[in-house]
Amino acid sequence: MNRLTSILAFCFLGFASLVAESGAQVITTGTLLGEMTDLERLARWPDPAYRTVQFSSYDRRSTTSESPGWLANADGFGGEPTPGFQAVLRQPREGQDGLYLLAEANGPGAIVRGWSAGMDGVLRVYLDPTQGGDGALIYEGPAHGFLVRRSTHYLKTAGVELDAGNAFTQEDADYLPIPFGKGLKVTWEGKLNELHFYHLQVRLYPTDTQVRTFDPKADLKTFEEQVRAAASGLVRPDAARPGESAKLETTVEPGRSWVWSPTNTNSGVIRELRLRIQADSLDAALRGCLLRISFDGSQRPQVEAPVGDFFGSGPGVNPYTSLPLTVAPDGTMTCRFVMPYEKTVRLEVVNWTTVPVRLEGSVLVGPWQWDDRSLYLRAKWRADHDLLAGGTPIDLPYLVAIGKGVFAGCAAIIMNPSGVPTAGGNWWGEGDEKFLVDGELKPSTFGTGSEDYFNYSWSRPDLFSHPYCGQPLDSGPDTSGYVSNHRFQIMDAIPFEKSFSALMELWAHNRTPGLSYARIAYHYARPGMVDDHRGLMPTDLKVPPLPKREPKALGGATGARFYTFDQLHPEATSGRVETVPFPLATQLQVIHWQAAKGEKLKFNLPVEKDGPTAIHWVAIHRPDGATVRVFLDGKPLAVADGAETVRLRSTYVPRDLNVHFKPVELKAGSHEMVLECVEPGPVDLDYVWVKTD
């Protein structure tokens, strides 16, 4: 940097400080980093107000709800009838890729989220374009590197290493904010027949908002303190909060309710709510106990949801940690969404189960200055049971509201009774999110798939937990069974002045009757909002049981033959082998063997034709599960990932998972499989499927 540039930079910083001291907010990388962990900010109408828009690779044939292409779904695999970009800047020529406009915005704003499922090609990001020019080029390189890993890129450039870990990258998304003062232009150069799934969420501020444009070489070093505070706060959300804590402890009898309210009638705020339920059937209690929170005497509670689902856990206790919500392994559930009120708040738990429920917890209450920017927390749960998925896609409403507020995220709780053992075939969430703001007919947020919205890709069954998103439950096999996803829109919250509609398409890979789809939308609103919520009845508050389902040779299992383990008549060298009920299994029962170290379980597996053969188990994984070594015809059989043993263990709750073995060359006929116990514990086997190429 030369001397003149240094002087100008110093003058600019001084001017920015003076503006800040005079009362007008200057938005910088530092202020945006501060917002990343500021949950109180969501409870006030933003100042300056902004719009949040999403640029994505959605199918451009989709325009409005009654147009012919509303449910079109060609969005990033290649071969789209219309390229999934804002514009074509240069048609592909022989030996030269096409050039496409991915995003363009005029005026001040900030990039607040990027996501991709593995986008190829070259991305170029320009800030503050000038008339006839592209602006300052702050990134040129692999598209995936900016959309999903830009924080890693810029932290390395700045020489900043984080002790708390890089929480800005969350699964397949990155939240490092990139402010710009005058505009944004993003282009992509690549082949349309290669992967090009992308999301880029952008805040757009009023034109007179002062925003200091991101400096890729200096900002993260200049604001290193804010970088470290944000990274630490995201992964350690349990910092002490001001206020007085009230202890909650009671037993709620069947059909009865319990109510808590603070004694004073002044403005206040709940900064933290902790609840723990104990009951004979905990899953049923967490769904069957209804949480209602009413602010300022409202006869329609602003919060109405089953206790477990309000905390994003359902069904059952599925531990995870996020910025606003945490579920601990012992069942303690914590909400850090702040809940202001002008005069009164009423918290009620109704026990609609048939047994007494023990309730423990605490409420942390503090002062709040209620004003015309203050917003109520709202969280309404709904469920549609016995749906037919895999036919004509349908839009499921998460929220339809009239009024002024801020959308802050949602959770989906699915019971997917598919018989296909692989995600390629049993995936429930092929559909897109569509968010309409302030009466718009064409969504300003239009996505590319349900898992994309929840920040992951390729319908993965992995469990994960991040500050803004997570998948704490996926009982299997793959994405069938019980599934729970959540995403909290903190930096990418969506303000709306008049109305808001959040829809998610239900679009499954294959015809799946009996699917259950519950969901909850978290948002804030000014008093008087009207929404489409129907008050919940006791009959709504049920956990739909998984039905018996026959394995199906579809998707990734096309061409497979299936054998339940009881058909194979396994025999053990010691220990009892028996058929026992198990609610996650496809036939609701498994072959159970209590394995001791060194003991063996044997059975014969039929193979119908010669050739390279892939063998797959579907087996229960549980916290106390055994570890076994597997032999086929006397030779060790390795797992597909190269492991020499099969560890039938999960961290917290049972899961019915695929175990994929490396393909082997086999002849048609009967082949002996042997399980040798390496670490003792239960072995619970559902079925085996075999594919010969």
XYZ file of N, CA and C in Angstrom, residues 490-623:
402
model
N -30.785 -16.687 10.648
C -30.351 -15.631 11.556
C -29.768 -14.472 10.749
N -28.659 -14.723 10.056
C -28.116 -13.703 9.153
C -29.008 -13.508 7.930
N -29.632 -14.588 7.493
C -30.463 -14.551 6.289
C -31.949 -14.502 6.631
N -32.269 -13.927 7.795
C -33.675 -13.722 8.143
C -34.362 -12.904 7.052
N -35.676 -13.109 6.917
C -36.424 -12.459 5.839
C -37.478 -11.522 6.427
N -37.224 -10.212 6.446
C -38.248 -9.267 6.904
C -39.379 -9.138 5.876
N -40.587 -8.898 6.373
C -41.717 -8.633 5.481
C -42.601 -7.560 6.113
N -43.081 -6.669 5.273
C -43.876 -5.520 5.738
C -45.361 -5.835 5.829
N -45.865 -6.668 4.900
C -47.312 -6.866 4.799
C -47.725 -8.328 4.867
N -46.952 -9.213 4.252
C -47.374 -10.611 4.223
C -46.188 -11.505 3.929
N -46.363 -12.785 4.260
C -45.307 -13.756 4.011
C -45.938 -15.133 3.848
N -45.463 -15.870 2.833
C -45.893 -17.253 2.625
C -44.659 -18.116 2.442
N -44.568 -19.187 3.235
C -43.472 -20.151 3.119
C -44.058 -21.489 2.724
N -43.696 -21.955 1.537
C -44.181 -23.223 1.004
C -42.986 -24.132 0.724
N -43.188 -25.429 0.887
C -42.169 -26.415 0.528
C -42.861 -27.530 -0.252
N -42.333 -27.809 -1.438
C -42.922 -28.883 -2.236
C -42.660 -30.242 -1.589
N -43.678 -31.064 -1.568
C -43.508 -32.480 -1.223
C -43.386 -33.239 -2.534
N -42.208 -33.809 -2.759
C -41.929 -34.471 -4.023
C -40.972 -35.620 -3.725
N -41.482 -36.829 -3.734
C -40.694 -38.009 -3.375
C -40.222 -38.739 -4.623
N -39.142 -39.506 -4.465
C -38.602 -40.270 -5.595
C -39.602 -41.292 -6.131
N -40.309 -41.966 -5.234
C -41.228 -43.024 -5.637
C -42.527 -42.918 -4.856
N -43.534 -43.566 -5.360
C -44.858 -43.522 -4.740
C -44.772 -44.075 -3.320
N -45.147 -43.235 -2.342
C -45.030 -43.605 -0.936
C -46.302 -43.191 -0.203
N -47.244 -44.115 -0.025
C -48.440 -43.786 0.757
C -48.122 -43.783 2.246
N -48.928 -43.028 3.002
C -48.814 -43.048 4.451
C -47.735 -42.164 5.019
N -47.182 -41.248 4.218
C -46.132 -40.365 4.718
C -46.732 -39.314 5.650
N -45.998 -38.997 6.730
C -46.412 -37.952 7.665
C -45.416 -36.808 7.590
N -45.925 -35.580 7.496
C -45.051 -34.406 7.342
C -45.492 -33.349 8.354
N -44.733 -33.246 9.445
C -44.969 -32.189 10.426
C -43.924 -31.101 10.232
N -44.248 -29.869 10.609
C -43.291 -28.777 10.456
C -43.674 -27.627 11.381
N -42.676 -26.787 11.630
C -42.866 -25.623 12.481
C -42.080 -24.468 11.892
N -42.682 -23.288 11.867
C -42.040 -22.081 11.344
C -41.773 -21.133 12.508
N -40.528 -20.680 12.633
C -40.142 -19.722 13.662
C -40.104 -18.329 13.021
N -40.827 -17.384 13.605
C -40.828 -16.040 13.048
C -41.178 -15.044 14.148
N -40.927 -13.793 13.860
C -41.268 -12.704 14.773
C -42.275 -11.805 14.074
N -43.127 -11.153 14.874
C -44.151 -10.313 14.253
C -44.610 -9.216 15.196
N -45.067 -8.130 14.599
C -45.735 -7.078 15.344
C -47.098 -7.581 15.797
N -47.658 -7.009 16.877
C -48.993 -7.408 17.321
C -50.015 -7.283 16.197
N -50.938 -8.220 16.179
C -52.032 -8.176 15.214
C -51.849 -9.053 14.002
N -50.740 -9.780 13.894
C -50.553 -10.647 12.726
C -51.666 -11.696 12.654
N -52.115 -11.979 11.441
C -53.086 -13.038 11.175
C -52.384 -14.128 10.388
N -52.546 -15.389 10.806
C -51.912 -16.487 10.073
C -52.918 -17.595 9.819
N -52.470 -18.634 9.121
C -53.363 -19.716 8.713
C -53.343 -20.878 9.699
N -52.840 -20.655 10.901
C -52.721 -21.745 11.866
C -54.085 -22.145 12.412
N -54.325 -23.466 12.431
C -55.504 -24.009 13.103
C -55.072 -24.512 14.476
N -55.810 -24.137 15.497
C -55.482 -24.601 16.840
C -55.358 -26.114 16.893
N -54.393 -26.611 17.654
C -54.094 -28.047 17.679
C -55.046 -28.804 18.597
N -55.417 -29.987 18.150
C -56.295 -30.879 18.884
C -55.489 -32.066 19.424
N -55.991 -32.745 20.455
C -55.277 -33.928 20.964
C -54.990 -34.966 19.891
N -55.883 -35.107 18.917
C -55.674 -36.112 17.866
C -54.528 -35.750 16.927
N -54.118 -34.480 16.914
C -52.973 -34.082 16.091
C -51.656 -34.550 16.696
N -51.662 -34.709 18.016
C -50.411 -34.862 18.755
C -50.047 -36.335 18.902
N -49.731 -36.947 17.794
C -49.376 -38.365 17.802
C -48.102 -38.563 16.994
N -47.361 -39.603 17.358
C -46.208 -40.026 16.570
C -46.678 -41.173 15.688
N -46.835 -40.951 14.381
C -47.320 -42.032 13.521
C -46.336 -43.205 13.538
N -46.792 -44.416 13.846
C -45.867 -45.553 13.848
C -45.488 -45.946 12.428
N -44.268 -46.416 12.266
C -43.860 -46.944 10.964
C -44.642 -48.222 10.683
N -45.195 -48.352 9.474
C -45.907 -49.583 9.130
C -44.932 -50.651 8.647
N -45.422 -51.872 8.518
C -44.640 -52.890 7.814
C -44.460 -52.444 6.371
N -43.282 -52.665 5.833
C -43.051 -52.273 4.448
C -42.109 -53.273 3.797
N -42.467 -53.676 2.610
C -41.655 -54.633 1.874
C -40.496 -53.915 1.198
N -39.273 -54.451 1.293
C -38.156 -53.853 0.557
C -38.443 -53.814 -0.939
N -38.024 -52.719 -1.581
C -38.312 -52.529 -2.998
C -37.023 -52.336 -3.787
N -36.956 -52.980 -4.944
C -35.769 -52.910 -5.803
C -35.883 -51.702 -6.728
N -35.771 -50.511 -6.139
C -35.871 -49.266 -6.885
C -34.689 -48.376 -6.511
N -34.478 -47.315 -7.293
C -33.408 -46.384 -6.990
C -32.060 -47.071 -6.965
N -31.302 -46.849 -5.903
C -29.993 -47.465 -5.769
C -30.042 -48.959 -5.569
N -31.213 -49.500 -5.297
C -31.364 -50.946 -5.107
C -31.983 -51.632 -6.323
N -32.043 -50.932 -7.447
C -32.614 -51.538 -8.651
C -31.855 -52.820 -9.007
N -32.606 -53.889 -9.234
C -31.994 -55.164 -9.585
C -31.610 -56.021 -8.395
N -31.871 -55.559 -7.168
C -31.475 -56.303 -5.974
C -32.473 -57.410 -5.643
N -31.966 -58.441 -4.949
C -32.804 -59.478 -4.343
C -32.716 -59.307 -2.833
N -33.848 -59.501 -2.157
C -33.936 -59.239 -0.727
C -34.211 -60.522 0.046
N -33.591 -60.641 1.229
C -33.810 -61.786 2.108
C -33.850 -61.260 3.541
N -34.983 -61.457 4.221
C -34.998 -61.134 5.648
C -34.136 -62.155 6.364
N -33.517 -61.746 7.462
C -32.581 -62.645 8.132
C -33.274 -63.867 8.720
N -34.571 -63.742 9.049
C -35.229 -64.951 9.550
C -35.409 -65.990 8.445
N -35.429 -65.539 7.168
C -35.467 -66.497 6.052
C -34.165 -67.282 5.922
N -33.060 -66.717 6.416
C -31.743 -67.322 6.248
C -31.369 -68.242 7.410
N -32.216 -68.289 8.452
C -32.058 -69.214 9.585
C -30.651 -69.180 10.177
N -30.203 -68.028 10.662
C -28.857 -67.958 11.240
C -28.748 -68.786 12.519
N -27.559 -69.349 12.749
C -27.274 -70.152 13.930
C -26.025 -69.611 14.605
N -26.023 -69.600 15.944
C -24.913 -69.058 16.716
C -24.187 -70.166 17.457
N -22.868 -69.971 17.638
C -22.084 -70.939 18.410
C -22.433 -70.858 19.890
N -22.919 -69.716 20.348
C -23.451 -69.584 21.712
C -24.392 -68.398 21.727
N -25.245 -68.368 22.718
C -26.205 -67.277 22.806
C -27.460 -67.589 22.019
N -28.552 -67.049 22.451
C -29.850 -67.333 21.840
C -30.079 -66.443 20.620
N -30.549 -67.034 19.528
C -30.951 -66.301 18.329
C -32.472 -66.340 18.262
N -33.096 -65.166 18.264
C -34.557 -65.130 18.311
C -35.093 -63.956 17.509
N -36.344 -64.069 17.113
C -37.043 -62.980 16.437
C -37.747 -62.134 17.487
N -37.456 -60.811 17.489
C -38.042 -59.916 18.493
C -38.642 -58.703 17.792
N -39.656 -58.081 18.396
C -40.234 -56.875 17.790
C -39.231 -55.727 17.805
N -39.273 -54.909 16.755
C -38.452 -53.696 16.721
C -39.153 -52.685 15.815
N -39.550 -51.515 16.346
C -40.434 -50.598 15.595
C -39.790 -49.931 14.390
N -38.459 -49.883 14.288
C -37.815 -49.247 13.137
C -37.619 -50.208 11.973
N -37.705 -51.521 12.207
C -37.406 -52.507 11.175
C -38.514 -52.555 10.134
N -38.177 -52.998 8.934
C -39.145 -52.989 7.836
C -40.329 -53.910 8.104
N -40.080 -55.043 8.740
C -41.172 -55.945 9.109
C -41.551 -55.809 10.584
N -41.039 -54.752 11.208
C -41.285 -54.447 12.618
C -40.741 -55.526 13.542
N -39.776 -56.297 13.037
C -39.116 -57.303 13.847
C -37.722 -57.549 13.287
N -36.829 -58.042 14.136
C -35.455 -58.315 13.732
C -35.020 -59.662 14.291
N -33.952 -60.206 13.714
C -33.258 -61.338 14.315
C -32.284 -60.768 15.344
N -32.440 -61.196 16.593
C -31.643 -60.656 17.697
C -30.687 -61.723 18.212
N -29.407 -61.326 18.361
C -28.384 -62.204 18.936
C -27.570 -61.391 19.925
N -27.526 -61.838 21.174
C -26.695 -61.189 22.175
C -25.294 -61.775 22.049
N -24.407 -61.031 21.375
C -23.115 -61.574 20.978
C -22.090 -61.434 22.100
N -21.362 -62.504 22.344
C -20.223 -62.500 23.267
C -18.939 -62.535 22.452
N -17.880 -61.945 23.002
C -16.620 -61.844 22.278
C -16.116 -63.224 21.865
N -15.766 -63.330 20.576
C -15.228 -64.567 20.038
C -16.274 -65.525 19.502
N -17.548 -65.296 19.829
C -18.607 -66.190 19.339
C -18.999 -65.811 17.911
N -19.675 -66.771 17.229
C -19.965 -66.596 15.809
C -21.435 -66.854 15.505
N -21.919 -66.133 14.479
C -23.254 -66.338 13.928
C -23.087 -66.691 12.459
N -23.733 -67.795 12.010
C -23.542 -68.282 10.646
C -24.886 -68.385 9.929
N -24.850 -68.128 8.615
C -26.024 -68.380 7.772
C -25.545 -68.517 6.333
N -26.384 -69.063 5.497
C -26.076 -69.240 4.076
C -26.846 -68.214 3.258
N -26.124 -67.549 2.349
C -26.700 -66.494 1.531
C -26.798 -66.967 0.091
N -28.008 -66.985 -0.494
C -28.134 -67.400 -1.896
C -27.728 -66.286 -2.852
N -27.012 -66.640 -3.910
C -26.653 -65.728 -4.988
C -27.155 -66.352 -6.283
N -27.894 -65.574 -7.070
C -28.631 -66.157 -8.191
C -27.842 -66.250 -9.485
N -26.782 -65.440 -9.651
C -26.031 -65.525 -10.904
C -24.571 -65.174 -10.673
N -23.737 -65.615 -11.613
C -22.307 -65.336 -11.533
C -22.042 -63.851 -11.785
N -20.947 -63.357 -11.174
C -20.524 -61.996 -11.485
C -20.112 -61.229 -10.252
N -19.659 -59.983 -10.455
C -19.319 -59.128 -9.314
C -20.576 -58.817 -8.508
N -20.531 -59.125 -7.219
C -21.727 -59.090 -6.379
C -21.514 -58.156 -5.191
N -22.457 -57.266 -4.989
C -22.438 -56.369 -3.830
C -23.452 -56.863 -2.810
N -22.989 -57.043 -1.587
C -23.831 -57.514 -0.490
C -24.049 -56.348 0.475
N -25.284 -56.187 0.905
C -25.640 -55.091 1.802
C -26.510 -55.637 2.930
N -26.221 -55.243 4.143
C -27.105 -55.529 5.264
C -27.921 -54.288 5.600
N -29.108 -54.499 6.128
C -29.826 -53.464 6.862
C -29.918 -53.973 8.293
N -29.272 -53.242 9.205
C -29.126 -53.718 10.578
C -29.320 -52.571 11.556
N -29.748 -52.913 12.752
C -29.954 -51.907 13.785
C -28.611 -51.511 14.395
N -28.371 -50.202 14.439
C -27.223 -49.641 15.140
C -27.747 -48.975 16.405
N -27.147 -49.275 17.545
C -27.632 -48.772 18.824
C -26.447 -48.446 19.719
N -26.641 -47.646 20.769
C -25.498 -47.227 21.585
C -24.695 -48.369 22.188
